[in-house]
């Protein structure tokens, strides 16, 4: 989460590391606490390494999780007896691994911020763009199986709350006993988004945000619904493992269709917030199913959410009905106008 190509699987090539940070930037980063607005902008460090090791885990009494923190001075394996919180109280971005001796599932867990698997030699801007696109096509990752990892696999994270873009590459690994995974990490500091004022009734929340629903991103086969959360401040977020405001159901689930999970109605023309709310709320329906065969480029639907007091206009941009069926949409959301 198009758009689908940006967060493609890794080709196995090794990205060329960006140039080393300047002395002044390195010194500033080294003296900085956890991520904050006072941190330097730009490249903080390049190609710093840290290792997850099954041997290290056993020697440290086999903690349930091992952590690598991405501090402003480098990637560091955390002592199990310490926290991952920096001097100013903010948590470091990072990776978590459950070693085999803990009895937990051996996978790499990201830190809750969206992560995209990428290829090539990403820059700060392309890394950030890949993550943002992964939210729109359902490919954003929260974890990754150790068994699926290979040297050269590359991931990007955009830790928006703390203003960090992080490039993570598997420098080397052994999936055999003992498991050992070495990561090479590059980190940039970027401006944190300014906090927008809450939208006023009838005011735009986001506009013309594209996203794709379909079968291409499904995990474990194509017979999996894809859903999108539409009623949020950051725009549409697609997933293949949960519910949302709008879902696509493939043919294998009893007929290809989309379903709106709230009062919704088809509309025509360039409707605004008030007309969109009236159409959706006045439909008399708590949900709406539309067969894939009835969709075409230009089809428009309005959906209302009483939970978030917002309304969204969803337009169909294109429809593909081949084996990897997909529908590209564009969405605009408003704060619901004041009732008259």
Tab-separated table of C-alpha atoms in Angstrom:
chain	number	residue	atom	x	y	z
A	1	UNK	CA	0.000	0.000	0.000
A	2	UNK	CA	0.875	1.997	-7.975
A	3	UNK	CA	2.201	1.748	-7.288
A	4	UNK	CA	2.483	-2.072	-7.206
A	5	UNK	CA	5.934	-2.067	-8.718
A	6	UNK	CA	7.643	0.268	-6.281
A	7	UNK	CA	7.736	-2.108	-3.340
A	8	UNK	CA	8.776	-5.110	-5.397
A	9	UNK	CA	10.799	-7.968	-3.980
A	10	UNK	CA	14.522	-7.655	-3.618
A	11	UNK	CA	16.619	-8.643	-6.599
A	12	UNK	CA	19.506	-9.697	-4.379
A	13	UNK	CA	21.767	-6.873	-5.576
A	14	UNK	CA	23.715	-5.011	-2.930
A	15	UNK	CA	22.872	-1.293	-2.689
A	16	UNK	CA	25.797	1.074	-2.869
A	17	UNK	CA	25.948	2.890	0.461
A	18	UNK	CA	25.433	6.654	0.355
A	19	UNK	CA	28.420	8.849	1.163
A	20	UNK	CA	29.512	9.023	4.796
A	21	UNK	CA	28.022	11.843	6.852
A	22	UNK	CA	30.089	14.914	7.395
A	23	UNK	CA	32.147	15.170	10.554
A	24	UNK	CA	29.867	17.829	12.004
A	25	UNK	CA	26.731	15.814	11.300
A	26	UNK	CA	28.295	12.672	12.755
A	27	UNK	CA	29.334	14.475	15.927
A	28	UNK	CA	25.910	16.040	16.296
A	29	UNK	CA	24.218	12.676	15.813
A	30	UNK	CA	26.494	10.991	18.328
A	31	UNK	CA	25.648	13.504	21.047
A	32	UNK	CA	21.927	13.460	20.292
A	33	UNK	CA	19.434	11.629	22.437
A	34	UNK	CA	16.546	9.626	21.082
A	35	UNK	CA	14.794	11.022	18.011
A	36	UNK	CA	13.614	14.586	18.468
A	37	UNK	CA	12.982	17.751	16.523
A	38	UNK	CA	16.432	19.036	17.578
A	39	UNK	CA	18.257	16.213	15.737
A	40	UNK	CA	20.324	17.147	12.659
A	41	UNK	CA	18.715	16.799	9.234
A	42	UNK	CA	20.021	14.598	6.436
A	43	UNK	CA	22.263	11.542	6.560
A	44	UNK	CA	23.054	10.444	10.116
A	45	UNK	CA	25.175	7.396	9.295
A	46	UNK	CA	25.723	4.838	6.524
A	47	UNK	CA	26.330	1.089	6.607
A	48	UNK	CA	26.513	0.654	10.397
A	49	UNK	CA	26.102	-3.016	11.331
A	50	UNK	CA	24.528	-5.001	14.168
A	51	UNK	CA	23.967	-8.749	14.530
A	52	UNK	CA	21.262	-11.062	15.855
A	53	UNK	CA	22.972	-14.236	17.075
A	54	UNK	CA	21.534	-17.406	18.574
A	55	UNK	CA	24.819	-17.894	20.452
A	56	UNK	CA	24.592	-14.385	21.949
A	57	UNK	CA	20.996	-15.126	22.999
A	58	UNK	CA	22.008	-18.306	24.837
A	59	UNK	CA	24.905	-16.542	26.546
A	60	UNK	CA	22.430	-13.896	27.787
A	61	UNK	CA	19.987	-16.410	29.323
A	62	UNK	CA	17.806	-16.629	26.235
A	63	UNK	CA	15.561	-13.569	26.441
A	64	UNK	CA	12.225	-13.822	24.674
A	65	UNK	CA	13.268	-11.046	22.302
A	66	UNK	CA	16.519	-9.509	21.094
A	67	UNK	CA	16.457	-5.879	19.976
A	68	UNK	CA	18.516	-3.781	17.573
A	69	UNK	CA	17.937	-0.070	18.174
A	70	UNK	CA	18.512	2.481	15.429
A	71	UNK	CA	19.974	5.277	17.523
A	72	UNK	CA	21.113	8.542	15.957
A	73	UNK	CA	24.712	7.341	16.132
A	74	UNK	CA	24.259	3.827	14.731
A	75	UNK	CA	22.546	0.451	14.882
A	76	UNK	CA	23.125	-1.167	18.275
A	77	UNK	CA	22.222	-4.540	19.787
A	78	UNK	CA	20.494	-3.742	23.048
A	79	UNK	CA	21.425	-5.335	26.355
A	80	UNK	CA	18.341	-7.377	27.417
A	81	UNK	CA	18.431	-5.685	30.835
A	82	UNK	CA	18.000	-2.164	29.416
A	83	UNK	CA	15.126	-0.327	27.761
A	84	UNK	CA	15.027	0.980	24.208
A	85	UNK	CA	14.176	4.500	25.310
A	86	UNK	CA	16.577	7.340	24.659
A	87	UNK	CA	17.425	10.296	26.918
A	88	UNK	CA	14.381	12.379	25.964
A	89	UNK	CA	11.903	9.542	26.528
A	90	UNK	CA	11.167	8.606	22.905
A	91	UNK	CA	11.599	5.017	21.761
A	92	UNK	CA	14.258	4.262	19.172
A	93	UNK	CA	13.113	2.702	15.896
A	94	UNK	CA	14.502	-0.804	15.498
A	95	UNK	CA	14.162	-4.538	14.933
A	96	UNK	CA	13.080	-7.357	17.252
A	97	UNK	CA	13.890	-11.053	16.886
A	98	UNK	CA	12.650	-14.047	18.858
A	99	UNK	CA	15.601	-16.489	18.988
A	100	UNK	CA	14.999	-20.246	18.674
A	101	UNK	CA	16.045	-20.902	22.278
A	102	UNK	CA	13.168	-18.748	23.518
A	103	UNK	CA	10.650	-21.097	21.945
A	104	UNK	CA	9.003	-18.218	20.098
A	105	UNK	CA	8.363	-17.903	16.357
A	106	UNK	CA	11.687	-17.129	14.673
A	107	UNK	CA	10.803	-13.986	12.750
A	108	UNK	CA	12.002	-10.435	12.421
A	109	UNK	CA	9.516	-7.944	13.836
A	110	UNK	CA	9.625	-4.327	12.761
A	111	UNK	CA	8.782	-1.613	15.278
A	112	UNK	CA	5.176	-0.882	14.353
A	113	UNK	CA	5.947	1.655	11.645
A	114	UNK	CA	5.295	0.548	8.036
A	115	UNK	CA	8.168	-1.152	6.214
A	116	UNK	CA	8.542	-1.904	2.486
A	117	UNK	CA	10.726	-4.604	0.919
A	118	UNK	CA	12.622	-2.935	-1.917
A	119	UNK	CA	15.315	-3.568	-4.502
A	120	UNK	CA	18.161	-1.672	-6.079
A	121	UNK	CA	20.012	1.167	-4.353
A	122	UNK	CA	17.390	3.284	-2.588
A	123	UNK	CA	17.984	6.927	-1.739
A	124	UNK	CA	16.330	8.647	1.187
A	125	UNK	CA	13.520	9.973	-1.014
A	126	UNK	CA	12.906	6.688	-2.876
A	127	UNK	CA	12.997	4.759	0.418
A	128	UNK	CA	10.369	7.055	1.892
A	129	UNK	CA	8.244	6.911	-1.268
A	130	UNK	CA	8.370	3.092	-1.307
A	131	UNK	CA	7.022	2.940	2.243
A	132	UNK	CA	4.230	5.399	1.523
A	133	UNK	CA	3.223	3.418	-1.571
A	134	UNK	CA	3.238	0.161	0.385
A	135	UNK	CA	0.425	1.583	2.501
A	136	UNK	CA	-1.645	2.128	-0.647
A	137	UNK	CA	-1.174	-1.350	-2.150
A	138	UNK	CA	-1.195	-3.601	0.911
A	139	UNK	CA	2.480	-4.610	0.791
A	140	UNK	CA	3.535	-2.815	3.998
A	141	UNK	CA	5.264	-5.218	6.391
A	142	UNK	CA	5.126	-5.595	10.160
A	143	UNK	CA	7.303	-8.718	10.297
A	144	UNK	CA	9.337	-11.070	8.097
A	145	UNK	CA	10.147	-14.771	8.482
A	146	UNK	CA	13.784	-15.573	9.180
A	147	UNK	CA	13.488	-18.592	6.883
A	148	UNK	CA	12.555	-16.279	4.007
A	149	UNK	CA	15.490	-13.913	4.584
A	150	UNK	CA	18.526	-13.943	2.312
A	151	UNK	CA	21.704	-11.903	2.159
A	152	UNK	CA	21.004	-8.770	0.130
A	153	UNK	CA	17.347	-8.475	1.162
A	154	UNK	CA	16.635	-4.781	1.616
A	155	UNK	CA	13.894	-2.993	3.555
A	156	UNK	CA	12.879	0.633	4.007
A	157	UNK	CA	11.112	2.152	6.998
A	158	UNK	CA	9.629	5.609	7.353
A	159	UNK	CA	9.303	6.305	11.071
A	160	UNK	CA	7.136	9.372	10.568
A	161	UNK	CA	6.450	10.132	14.271
A	162	UNK	CA	10.182	10.641	14.925
A	163	UNK	CA	11.250	11.912	11.494
A	164	UNK	CA	13.534	9.051	10.441
A	165	UNK	CA	13.954	7.138	7.165
A	166	UNK	CA	15.853	3.876	7.628
A	167	UNK	CA	17.428	1.568	5.049
A	168	UNK	CA	18.021	-1.969	6.377
A	169	UNK	CA	19.905	-4.624	4.434
A	170	UNK	CA	20.753	-8.217	5.359
A	171	UNK	CA	24.541	-8.091	5.044
A	172	UNK	CA	25.019	-11.784	5.845
A	173	UNK	CA	23.107	-14.572	7.492
A	174	UNK	CA	23.033	-18.223	8.387
A	175	UNK	CA	19.638	-19.846	8.794
A	176	UNK	CA	21.285	-23.010	10.099
A	177	UNK	CA	22.231	-23.671	13.710
A	178	UNK	CA	23.397	-21.349	15.130
A	179	UNK	CA	21.284	-18.672	13.459
A	180	UNK	CA	23.146	-15.419	12.870
A	181	UNK	CA	21.831	-12.375	10.968
A	182	UNK	CA	23.942	-9.280	10.396
A	183	UNK	CA	22.195	-6.089	9.324
A	184	UNK	CA	23.712	-3.076	7.589
A	185	UNK	CA	21.771	0.086	8.410
A	186	UNK	CA	21.679	3.601	6.941
A	187	UNK	CA	19.562	6.296	8.561
A	188	UNK	CA	18.411	9.760	7.569
A	189	UNK	CA	16.728	12.439	9.670
A	190	UNK	CA	13.856	14.145	7.852
A	191	UNK	CA	11.468	16.906	8.906
A	192	UNK	CA	8.537	15.627	10.906
A	193	UNK	CA	5.161	16.449	9.362
A	194	UNK	CA	3.583	19.544	10.828
A	195	UNK	CA	0.514	18.836	12.906
A	196	UNK	CA	-2.435	19.970	10.820
A	197	UNK	CA	-5.323	21.732	12.492
A	198	UNK	CA	-8.384	19.515	12.941
A	199	UNK	CA	-10.630	19.808	9.877
A	200	UNK	CA	-13.701	21.962	10.282
A	201	UNK	CA	-17.138	20.582	9.325
A	202	UNK	CA	-17.153	20.195	5.557
A	203	UNK	CA	-13.371	20.651	5.388
A	204	UNK	CA	-11.078	18.275	3.480
A	205	UNK	CA	-9.185	15.574	5.417
A	206	UNK	CA	-7.305	14.318	2.343
A	207	UNK	CA	-7.859	14.568	-1.407
A	208	UNK	CA	-7.317	12.415	-4.511
A	209	UNK	CA	-5.346	9.656	-2.740
A	210	UNK	CA	-5.004	6.589	-4.982
A	211	UNK	CA	-4.972	2.976	-3.789
A	212	UNK	CA	-5.425	-0.516	-5.254
A	213	UNK	CA	-7.486	-3.495	-4.078
A	214	UNK	CA	-7.148	-6.916	-5.668
A	215	UNK	CA	-5.522	-10.320	-5.467
A	216	UNK	CA	-1.897	-9.502	-6.350
A	217	UNK	CA	-0.783	-8.700	-2.806
A	218	UNK	CA	-2.612	-11.592	-1.152
A	219	UNK	CA	-0.524	-13.763	1.135
A	220	UNK	CA	-0.812	-17.544	0.982
A	221	UNK	CA	-2.729	-17.576	-2.307
A	222	UNK	CA	-5.076	-15.324	-4.196
A	223	UNK	CA	-8.290	-16.278	-2.366
A	224	UNK	CA	-7.933	-13.524	0.210
A	225	UNK	CA	-10.003	-10.340	0.590
A	226	UNK	CA	-8.165	-7.037	0.454
A	227	UNK	CA	-9.434	-4.135	2.554
A	228	UNK	CA	-8.741	-0.445	2.923
A	229	UNK	CA	-9.207	1.915	5.857
A	230	UNK	CA	-10.580	5.144	4.396
A	231	UNK	CA	-11.741	7.096	7.423
A	232	UNK	CA	-8.363	8.243	8.758
A	233	UNK	CA	-6.240	11.377	8.699
A	234	UNK	CA	-3.360	9.912	6.677
A	235	UNK	CA	-5.282	8.672	3.667
A	236	UNK	CA	-6.177	5.136	2.537
A	237	UNK	CA	-4.288	2.227	4.121
A	238	UNK	CA	-4.634	-1.165	2.381
A	239	UNK	CA	-4.176	-4.535	4.073
A	240	UNK	CA	-4.723	-8.245	3.367
A	241	UNK	CA	-5.141	-9.387	6.943
A	242	UNK	CA	-7.902	-7.300	8.474
A	243	UNK	CA	-11.100	-5.383	7.949
A	244	UNK	CA	-11.621	-1.862	6.701
A	245	UNK	CA	-14.186	0.550	5.308
A	246	UNK	CA	-14.107	-1.037	1.841
A	247	UNK	CA	-13.136	-4.579	0.800
A	248	UNK	CA	-12.609	-6.483	-2.437
A	249	UNK	CA	-13.740	-10.121	-2.483
A	250	UNK	CA	-12.271	-12.292	-5.259
A	251	UNK	CA	-14.320	-14.697	-7.379
A	252	UNK	CA	-13.202	-17.705	-5.300
A	253	UNK	CA	-15.163	-16.351	-2.316
A	254	UNK	CA	-18.510	-16.563	-4.075
A	255	UNK	CA	-18.408	-13.839	-6.682
A	256	UNK	CA	-16.042	-10.926	-7.330
A	257	UNK	CA	-17.352	-7.782	-5.658
A	258	UNK	CA	-16.528	-4.821	-3.483
A	259	UNK	CA	-18.291	-4.141	-0.192
A	260	UNK	CA	-18.644	-0.842	1.663
A	261	UNK	CA	-18.907	-1.417	5.428
A	262	UNK	CA	-21.002	1.636	6.180
A	263	UNK	CA	-23.904	3.624	4.762
A	264	UNK	CA	-22.971	4.085	1.096
A	265	UNK	CA	-24.528	4.999	-2.232
A	266	UNK	CA	-23.504	5.390	-5.856
A	267	UNK	CA	-23.339	9.001	-7.015
A	268	UNK	CA	-22.737	10.853	-10.259
A	269	UNK	CA	-20.893	14.008	-11.052
A	270	UNK	CA	-18.530	16.183	-9.045
A	271	UNK	CA	-20.213	15.963	-5.648
A	272	UNK	CA	-18.948	17.790	-2.582
A	273	UNK	CA	-18.996	17.009	1.119
A	274	UNK	CA	-22.640	17.882	1.778
A	275	UNK	CA	-24.039	16.030	-1.247
A	276	UNK	CA	-21.811	13.036	-0.522
A	277	UNK	CA	-23.015	12.830	3.078
A	278	UNK	CA	-26.673	13.194	2.047
A	279	UNK	CA	-26.351	10.403	-0.534
A	280	UNK	CA	-24.576	7.973	1.800
A	281	UNK	CA	-26.536	8.653	4.983
A	282	UNK	CA	-29.801	8.796	3.051
A	283	UNK	CA	-29.284	5.432	1.362
A	284	UNK	CA	-31.015	3.593	4.173
A	285	UNK	CA	-28.353	0.884	4.014
A	286	UNK	CA	-25.692	-0.103	6.547
A	287	UNK	CA	-23.507	-1.607	3.813
A	288	UNK	CA	-23.352	-1.814	0.048
A	289	UNK	CA	-22.190	-4.654	-2.249
A	290	UNK	CA	-21.235	-3.930	-5.858
A	291	UNK	CA	-20.409	-6.722	-8.328
A	292	UNK	CA	-17.077	-6.363	-10.119
A	293	UNK	CA	-18.945	-6.588	-13.430
A	294	UNK	CA	-20.821	-3.384	-12.543
A	295	UNK	CA	-17.649	-1.354	-11.946
A	296	UNK	CA	-16.033	0.759	-14.612
A	297	UNK	CA	-13.657	3.698	-14.763
A	298	UNK	CA	-15.556	6.718	-13.509
A	299	UNK	CA	-17.905	4.872	-11.131
A	300	UNK	CA	-18.319	6.939	-7.942
A	301	UNK	CA	-19.518	6.049	-4.452
A	302	UNK	CA	-19.973	7.934	-1.196
A	303	UNK	CA	-19.580	6.326	2.229
A	304	UNK	CA	-20.389	7.861	5.611
A	305	UNK	CA	-18.863	6.968	8.995
A	306	UNK	CA	-20.683	8.010	12.143
A	307	UNK	CA	-17.751	6.658	14.172
A	308	UNK	CA	-15.302	9.226	12.761
A	309	UNK	CA	-17.967	11.744	11.658
A	310	UNK	CA	-16.491	11.805	8.169
A	311	UNK	CA	-17.543	11.110	4.600
A	312	UNK	CA	-15.468	9.792	1.703
A	313	UNK	CA	-15.930	9.933	-2.070
A	314	UNK	CA	-14.432	6.877	-3.816
A	315	UNK	CA	-13.868	6.959	-7.584
A	316	UNK	CA	-12.910	3.972	-9.740
A	317	UNK	CA	-9.823	4.836	-11.803
A	318	UNK	CA	-9.374	1.502	-13.602
A	319	UNK	CA	-10.536	-2.121	-13.406
A	320	UNK	CA	-8.543	-5.222	-14.355
A	321	UNK	CA	-10.438	-8.511	-14.556
A	322	UNK	CA	-7.578	-10.830	-15.536
A	323	UNK	CA	-6.159	-13.582	-13.302
A	324	UNK	CA	-4.631	-10.947	-11.003
A	325	UNK	CA	-7.793	-8.885	-10.755
A	326	UNK	CA	-7.294	-5.412	-9.335
A	327	UNK	CA	-9.185	-2.148	-9.013
A	328	UNK	CA	-7.487	1.220	-8.734
A	329	UNK	CA	-9.415	3.859	-6.812
A	330	UNK	CA	-9.039	7.509	-5.901
A	331	UNK	CA	-10.462	8.757	-2.597
A	332	UNK	CA	-11.289	12.159	-1.126
A	333	UNK	CA	-12.453	12.534	2.476
A	334	UNK	CA	-14.130	15.374	4.364
A	335	UNK	CA	-15.202	16.060	7.917
A	336	UNK	CA	-18.975	15.610	7.838
A	337	UNK	CA	-20.772	18.952	7.366
A	338	UNK	CA	-22.933	20.294	10.176
A	339	UNK	CA	-26.456	18.918	9.881
A	340	UNK	CA	-28.959	21.495	8.710
